[in-house]
Short mmCIF file of C-alpha atoms and ligand atoms in Angstrom, two decimals:
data_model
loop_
_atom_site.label_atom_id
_atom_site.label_comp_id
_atom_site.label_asym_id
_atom_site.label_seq_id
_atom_site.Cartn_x
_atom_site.Cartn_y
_atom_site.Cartn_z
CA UNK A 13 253.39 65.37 279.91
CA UNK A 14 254.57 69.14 279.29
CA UNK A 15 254.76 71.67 281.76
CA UNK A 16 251.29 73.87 281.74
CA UNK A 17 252.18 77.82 280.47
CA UNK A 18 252.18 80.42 282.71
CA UNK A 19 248.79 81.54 280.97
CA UNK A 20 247.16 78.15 281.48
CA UNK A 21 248.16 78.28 284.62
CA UNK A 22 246.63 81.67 285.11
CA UNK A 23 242.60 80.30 283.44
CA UNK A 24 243.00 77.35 285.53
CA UNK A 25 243.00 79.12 288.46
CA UNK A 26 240.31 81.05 287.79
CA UNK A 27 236.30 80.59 287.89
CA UNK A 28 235.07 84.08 285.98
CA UNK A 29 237.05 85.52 283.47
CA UNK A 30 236.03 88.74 281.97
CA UNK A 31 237.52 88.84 278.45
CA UNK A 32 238.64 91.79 276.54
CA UNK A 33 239.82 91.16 272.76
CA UNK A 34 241.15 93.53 270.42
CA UNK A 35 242.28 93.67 266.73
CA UNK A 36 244.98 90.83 267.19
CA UNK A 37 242.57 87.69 267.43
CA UNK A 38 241.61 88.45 264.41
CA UNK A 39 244.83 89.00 262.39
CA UNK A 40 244.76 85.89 261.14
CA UNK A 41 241.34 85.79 259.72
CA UNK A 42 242.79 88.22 257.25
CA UNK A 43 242.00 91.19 258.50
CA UNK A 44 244.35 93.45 259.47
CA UNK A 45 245.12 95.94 262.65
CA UNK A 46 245.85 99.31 263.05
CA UNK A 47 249.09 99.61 265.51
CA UNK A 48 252.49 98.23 265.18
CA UNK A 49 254.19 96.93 268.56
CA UNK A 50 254.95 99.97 270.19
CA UNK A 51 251.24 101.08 269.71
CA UNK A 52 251.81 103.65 267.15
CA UNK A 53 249.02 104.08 264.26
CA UNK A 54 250.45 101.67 261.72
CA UNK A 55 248.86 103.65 258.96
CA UNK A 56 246.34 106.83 258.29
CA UNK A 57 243.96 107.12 261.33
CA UNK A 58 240.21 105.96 260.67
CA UNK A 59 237.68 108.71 259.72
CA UNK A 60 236.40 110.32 262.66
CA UNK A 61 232.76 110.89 263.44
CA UNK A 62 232.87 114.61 263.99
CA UNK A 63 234.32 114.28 259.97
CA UNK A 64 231.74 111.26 258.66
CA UNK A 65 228.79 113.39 260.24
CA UNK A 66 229.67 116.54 258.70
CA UNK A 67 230.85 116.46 255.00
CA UNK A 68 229.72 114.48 252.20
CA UNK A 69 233.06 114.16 250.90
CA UNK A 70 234.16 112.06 253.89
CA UNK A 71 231.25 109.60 253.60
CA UNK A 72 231.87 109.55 249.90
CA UNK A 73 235.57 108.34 250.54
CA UNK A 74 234.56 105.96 253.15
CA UNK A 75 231.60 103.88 251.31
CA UNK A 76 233.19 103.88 248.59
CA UNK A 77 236.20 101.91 249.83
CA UNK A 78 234.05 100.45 252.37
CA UNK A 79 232.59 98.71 248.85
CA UNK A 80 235.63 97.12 248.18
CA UNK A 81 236.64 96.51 252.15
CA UNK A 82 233.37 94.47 253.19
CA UNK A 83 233.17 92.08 249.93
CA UNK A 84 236.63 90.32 252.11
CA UNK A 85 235.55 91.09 255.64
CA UNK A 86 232.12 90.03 255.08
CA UNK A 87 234.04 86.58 254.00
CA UNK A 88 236.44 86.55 256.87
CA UNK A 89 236.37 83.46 259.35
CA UNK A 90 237.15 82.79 262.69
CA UNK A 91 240.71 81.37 263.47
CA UNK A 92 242.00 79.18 266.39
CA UNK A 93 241.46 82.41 269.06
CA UNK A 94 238.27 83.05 268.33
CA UNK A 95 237.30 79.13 268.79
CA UNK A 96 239.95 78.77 271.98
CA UNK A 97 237.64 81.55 273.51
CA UNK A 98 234.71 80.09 272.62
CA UNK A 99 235.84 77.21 274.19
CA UNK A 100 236.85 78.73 277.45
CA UNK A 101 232.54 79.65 277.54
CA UNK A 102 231.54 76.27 277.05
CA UNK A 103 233.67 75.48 280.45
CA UNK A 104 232.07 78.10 281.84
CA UNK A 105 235.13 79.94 282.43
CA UNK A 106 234.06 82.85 280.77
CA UNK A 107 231.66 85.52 282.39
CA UNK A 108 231.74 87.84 279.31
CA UNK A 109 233.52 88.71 275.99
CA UNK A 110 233.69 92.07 275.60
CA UNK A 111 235.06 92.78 272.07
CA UNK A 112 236.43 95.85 270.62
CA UNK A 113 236.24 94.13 267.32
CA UNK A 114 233.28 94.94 265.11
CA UNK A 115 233.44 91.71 262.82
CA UNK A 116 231.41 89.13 265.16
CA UNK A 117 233.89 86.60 264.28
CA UNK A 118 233.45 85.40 267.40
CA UNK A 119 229.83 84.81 267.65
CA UNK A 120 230.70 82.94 264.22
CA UNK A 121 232.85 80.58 266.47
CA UNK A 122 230.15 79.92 268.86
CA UNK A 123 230.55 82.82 271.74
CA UNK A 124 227.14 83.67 273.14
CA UNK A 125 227.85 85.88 275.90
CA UNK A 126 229.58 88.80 274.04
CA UNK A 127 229.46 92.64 274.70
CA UNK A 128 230.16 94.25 271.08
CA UNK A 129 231.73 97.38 272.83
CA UNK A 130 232.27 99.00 269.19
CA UNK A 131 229.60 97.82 267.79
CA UNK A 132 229.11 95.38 264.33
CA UNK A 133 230.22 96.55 261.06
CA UNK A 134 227.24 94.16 259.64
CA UNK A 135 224.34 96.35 261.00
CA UNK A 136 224.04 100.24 259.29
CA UNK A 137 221.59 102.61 261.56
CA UNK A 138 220.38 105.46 260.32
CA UNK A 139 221.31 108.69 262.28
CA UNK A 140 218.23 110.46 261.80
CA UNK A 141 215.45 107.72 262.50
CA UNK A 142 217.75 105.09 264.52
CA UNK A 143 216.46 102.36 261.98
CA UNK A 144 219.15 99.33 261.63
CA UNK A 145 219.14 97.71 258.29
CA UNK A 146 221.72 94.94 256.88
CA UNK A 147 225.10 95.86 255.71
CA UNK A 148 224.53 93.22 252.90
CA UNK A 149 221.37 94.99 251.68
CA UNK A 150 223.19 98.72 251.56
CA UNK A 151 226.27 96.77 249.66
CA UNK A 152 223.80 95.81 246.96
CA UNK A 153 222.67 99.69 246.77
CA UNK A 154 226.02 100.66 246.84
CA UNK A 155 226.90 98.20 244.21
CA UNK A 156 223.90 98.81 241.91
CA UNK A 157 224.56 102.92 242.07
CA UNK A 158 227.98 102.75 241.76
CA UNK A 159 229.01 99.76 239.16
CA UNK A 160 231.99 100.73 237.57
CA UNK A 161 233.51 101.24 240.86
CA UNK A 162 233.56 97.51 241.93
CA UNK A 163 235.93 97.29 239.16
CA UNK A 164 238.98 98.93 241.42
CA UNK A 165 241.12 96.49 243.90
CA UNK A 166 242.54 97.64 246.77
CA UNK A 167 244.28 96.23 249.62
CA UNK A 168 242.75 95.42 252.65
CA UNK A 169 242.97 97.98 255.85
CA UNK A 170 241.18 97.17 259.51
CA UNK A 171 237.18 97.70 259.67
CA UNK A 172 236.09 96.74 256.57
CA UNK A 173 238.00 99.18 255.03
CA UNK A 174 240.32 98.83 251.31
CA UNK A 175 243.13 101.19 250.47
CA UNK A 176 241.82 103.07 247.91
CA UNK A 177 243.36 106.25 247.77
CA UNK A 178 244.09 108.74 245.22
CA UNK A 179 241.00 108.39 242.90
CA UNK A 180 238.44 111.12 242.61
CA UNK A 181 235.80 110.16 245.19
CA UNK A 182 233.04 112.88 243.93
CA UNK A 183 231.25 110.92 241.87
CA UNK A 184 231.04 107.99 244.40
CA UNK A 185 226.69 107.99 244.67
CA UNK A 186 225.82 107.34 248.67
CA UNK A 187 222.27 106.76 249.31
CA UNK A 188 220.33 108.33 252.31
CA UNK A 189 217.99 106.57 254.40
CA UNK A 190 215.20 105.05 252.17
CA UNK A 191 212.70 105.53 255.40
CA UNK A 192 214.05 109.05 256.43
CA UNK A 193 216.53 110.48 254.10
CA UNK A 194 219.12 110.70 257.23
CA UNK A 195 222.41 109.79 257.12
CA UNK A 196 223.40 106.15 256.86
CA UNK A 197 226.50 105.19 259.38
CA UNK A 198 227.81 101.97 259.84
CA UNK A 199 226.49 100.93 263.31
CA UNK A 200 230.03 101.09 264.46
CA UNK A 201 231.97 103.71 266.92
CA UNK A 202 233.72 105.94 265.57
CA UNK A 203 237.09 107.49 266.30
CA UNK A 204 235.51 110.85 268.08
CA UNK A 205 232.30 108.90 269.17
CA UNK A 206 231.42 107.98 272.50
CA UNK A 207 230.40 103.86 273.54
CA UNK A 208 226.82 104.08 274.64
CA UNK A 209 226.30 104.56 278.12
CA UNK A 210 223.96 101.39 278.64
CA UNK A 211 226.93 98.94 276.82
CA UNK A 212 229.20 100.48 278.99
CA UNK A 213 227.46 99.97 282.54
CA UNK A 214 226.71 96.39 281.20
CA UNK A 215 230.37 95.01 280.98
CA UNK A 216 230.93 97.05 283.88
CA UNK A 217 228.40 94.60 286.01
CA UNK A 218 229.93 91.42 284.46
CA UNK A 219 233.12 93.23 285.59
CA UNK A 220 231.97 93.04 289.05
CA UNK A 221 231.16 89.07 288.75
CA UNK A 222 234.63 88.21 287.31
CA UNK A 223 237.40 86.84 289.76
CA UNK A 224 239.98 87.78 286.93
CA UNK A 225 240.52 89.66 283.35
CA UNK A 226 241.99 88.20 280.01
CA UNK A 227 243.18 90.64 277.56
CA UNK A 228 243.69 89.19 274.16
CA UNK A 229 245.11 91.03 271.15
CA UNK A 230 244.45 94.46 272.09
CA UNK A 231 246.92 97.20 272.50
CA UNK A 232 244.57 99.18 274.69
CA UNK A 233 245.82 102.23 273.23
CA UNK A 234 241.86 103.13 273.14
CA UNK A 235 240.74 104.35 276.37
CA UNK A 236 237.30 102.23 275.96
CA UNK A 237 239.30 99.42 276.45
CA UNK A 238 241.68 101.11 278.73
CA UNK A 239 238.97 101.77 281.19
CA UNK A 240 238.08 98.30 282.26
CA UNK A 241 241.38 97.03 283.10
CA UNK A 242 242.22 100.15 285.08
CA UNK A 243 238.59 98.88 286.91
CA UNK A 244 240.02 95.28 287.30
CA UNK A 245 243.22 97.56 288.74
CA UNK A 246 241.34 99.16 291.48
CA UNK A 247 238.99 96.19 292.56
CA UNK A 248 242.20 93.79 293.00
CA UNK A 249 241.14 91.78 290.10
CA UNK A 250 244.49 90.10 288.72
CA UNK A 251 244.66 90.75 284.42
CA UNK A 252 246.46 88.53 282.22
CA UNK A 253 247.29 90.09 278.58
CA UNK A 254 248.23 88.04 275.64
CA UNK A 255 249.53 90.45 272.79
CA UNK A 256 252.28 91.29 270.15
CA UNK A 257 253.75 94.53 271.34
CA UNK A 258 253.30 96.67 274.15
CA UNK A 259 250.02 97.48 275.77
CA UNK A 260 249.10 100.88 277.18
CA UNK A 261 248.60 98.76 280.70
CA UNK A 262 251.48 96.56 280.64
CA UNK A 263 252.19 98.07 284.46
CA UNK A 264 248.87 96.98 285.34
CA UNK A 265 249.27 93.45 284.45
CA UNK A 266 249.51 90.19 286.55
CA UNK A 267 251.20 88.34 283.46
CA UNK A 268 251.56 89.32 279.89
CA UNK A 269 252.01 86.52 277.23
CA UNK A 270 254.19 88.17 273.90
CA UNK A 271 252.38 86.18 271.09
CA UNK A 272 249.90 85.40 268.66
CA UNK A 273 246.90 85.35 270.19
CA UNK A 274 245.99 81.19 268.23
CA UNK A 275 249.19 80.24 269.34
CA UNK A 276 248.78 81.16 273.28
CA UNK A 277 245.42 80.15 273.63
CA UNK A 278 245.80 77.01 271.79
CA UNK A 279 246.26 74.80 275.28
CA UNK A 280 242.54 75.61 274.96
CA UNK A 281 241.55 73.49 271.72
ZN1 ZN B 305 216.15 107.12 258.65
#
């Protein structure tokens, strides 16, 4: 029989795990992260809110890529970490998945008990009457308004996003609100924006029932993230990390597994 891993060693001994994942489970559903190893921003920062909210321009740049971006993401399945995770809640190991990821690939796998701390890039709200409406049905009004625009390809970037750059993005047609006339946003947190308070205080109470914290592919570069294993810190809770590169809390941590996320957590499947 082979020796258990240091990490399966770490779940067995545990009843309550409170799960943070990040960008790197879901590498290898195609879409891709933000930070090389050492942290650093691997290309152009996202769009901030401050930016989105105020100029046209900005949203103009960002839909319109965020055309090409979604018809992949919106494709994108889960891979072996999302379903290893997934499986760690049907053994009841798992007292919450809090996700900085905004693609719910992992209530596609099965997760039920997950905390979308950033939010889900398939909802748009409105940010003048709050209304939430389908991504799919703004894509279509995207699409219809702006045809010859579906024509361009573009590489993939994190969040639903394409490389399109260096095109003239004035013409790009955005439509308001059809209820209010508000701005549309992706129902998403921005760079700039703050997690709402009530998401916040709820992971913070499955914090409390956890005996123990699994990091999976995040950096924690993002002090959102940050946050909850500097809680786990202070209560005495022990945090494993599995993750390809350095992590912002990389003193903080018990034991830190320097892989892809599938392959660690595939003792699991
Ligand atoms: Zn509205």
């Amino acid at each position: 029989m082979a020796e258990s891993s240091p990490l399966e060693d770490f779940v067995d001994r545990r009843r309550r795990l409170f799960i943070l994942t990040g960008a790197g489970c879901s590498v290898n559903s195609g879409i891709p992260d933000y930070r090389d190893a050492d942290g650093a921003w691997k290309r152009r920062p996202p769009v901030t809110y401050q930016a989105f909210m105020a100029y046209e321009a900005t949203r103009q740049r960002y839909w319109a890529r965020s055309l090409l971006g979604w018809r992949r993401i919106s494709r994108a399945r889960p891979n072996g970490a999302h379903r290893a995770l997934a499986r760690l809640e049907t053994m009841a190991k798992s007292e919450i998945l809090l996700t900085q990821n905004v693609d719910r690939l992992h209530q596609a796998a099965g997760s039920e008990a997950v905390i979308d701390l950033h939010g889900r890039l398939d909802h748009v709200r409105c940010m003048g009457c709050r209304r939430v409406t389908p991504r799919d049905e703004l894509q279509e009004e995207l699409s219809r308004l702006n045809p010859e625009w579906l024509a361009h390809d573009a590489a993939d970037a994190p969040d639903g996003d394409a490389d399109l750059d260096g095109v003239d993005f004035s013409d790009f047609a955005v439509p308001a609100c059809a209820h209010c006339g508000g701005v549309l946003k992706p129902d998403v947190v921005f760079f700039g924006e703050n997690v709402p308070r009530d998401r916040v205080e709820a992971a913070q109470r499955h914090l409390e029932r956890a005996d123990a914290m699994l990091i999976v592919g995040s950096s924690l570069m993002v002090y959102s993230g940050f946050r909850f294993v500097e809680m786990a810190a202070r209560a005495g809770k022990p945090a494993a990390a599995v993750n390809l590169g350095r992590t912002r809390a990389d003193d903080l941590l018990a034991l830190k597994v320097e892989a892809s996320c599938d392959a660690a957590l595939a003792f699991l499947l």
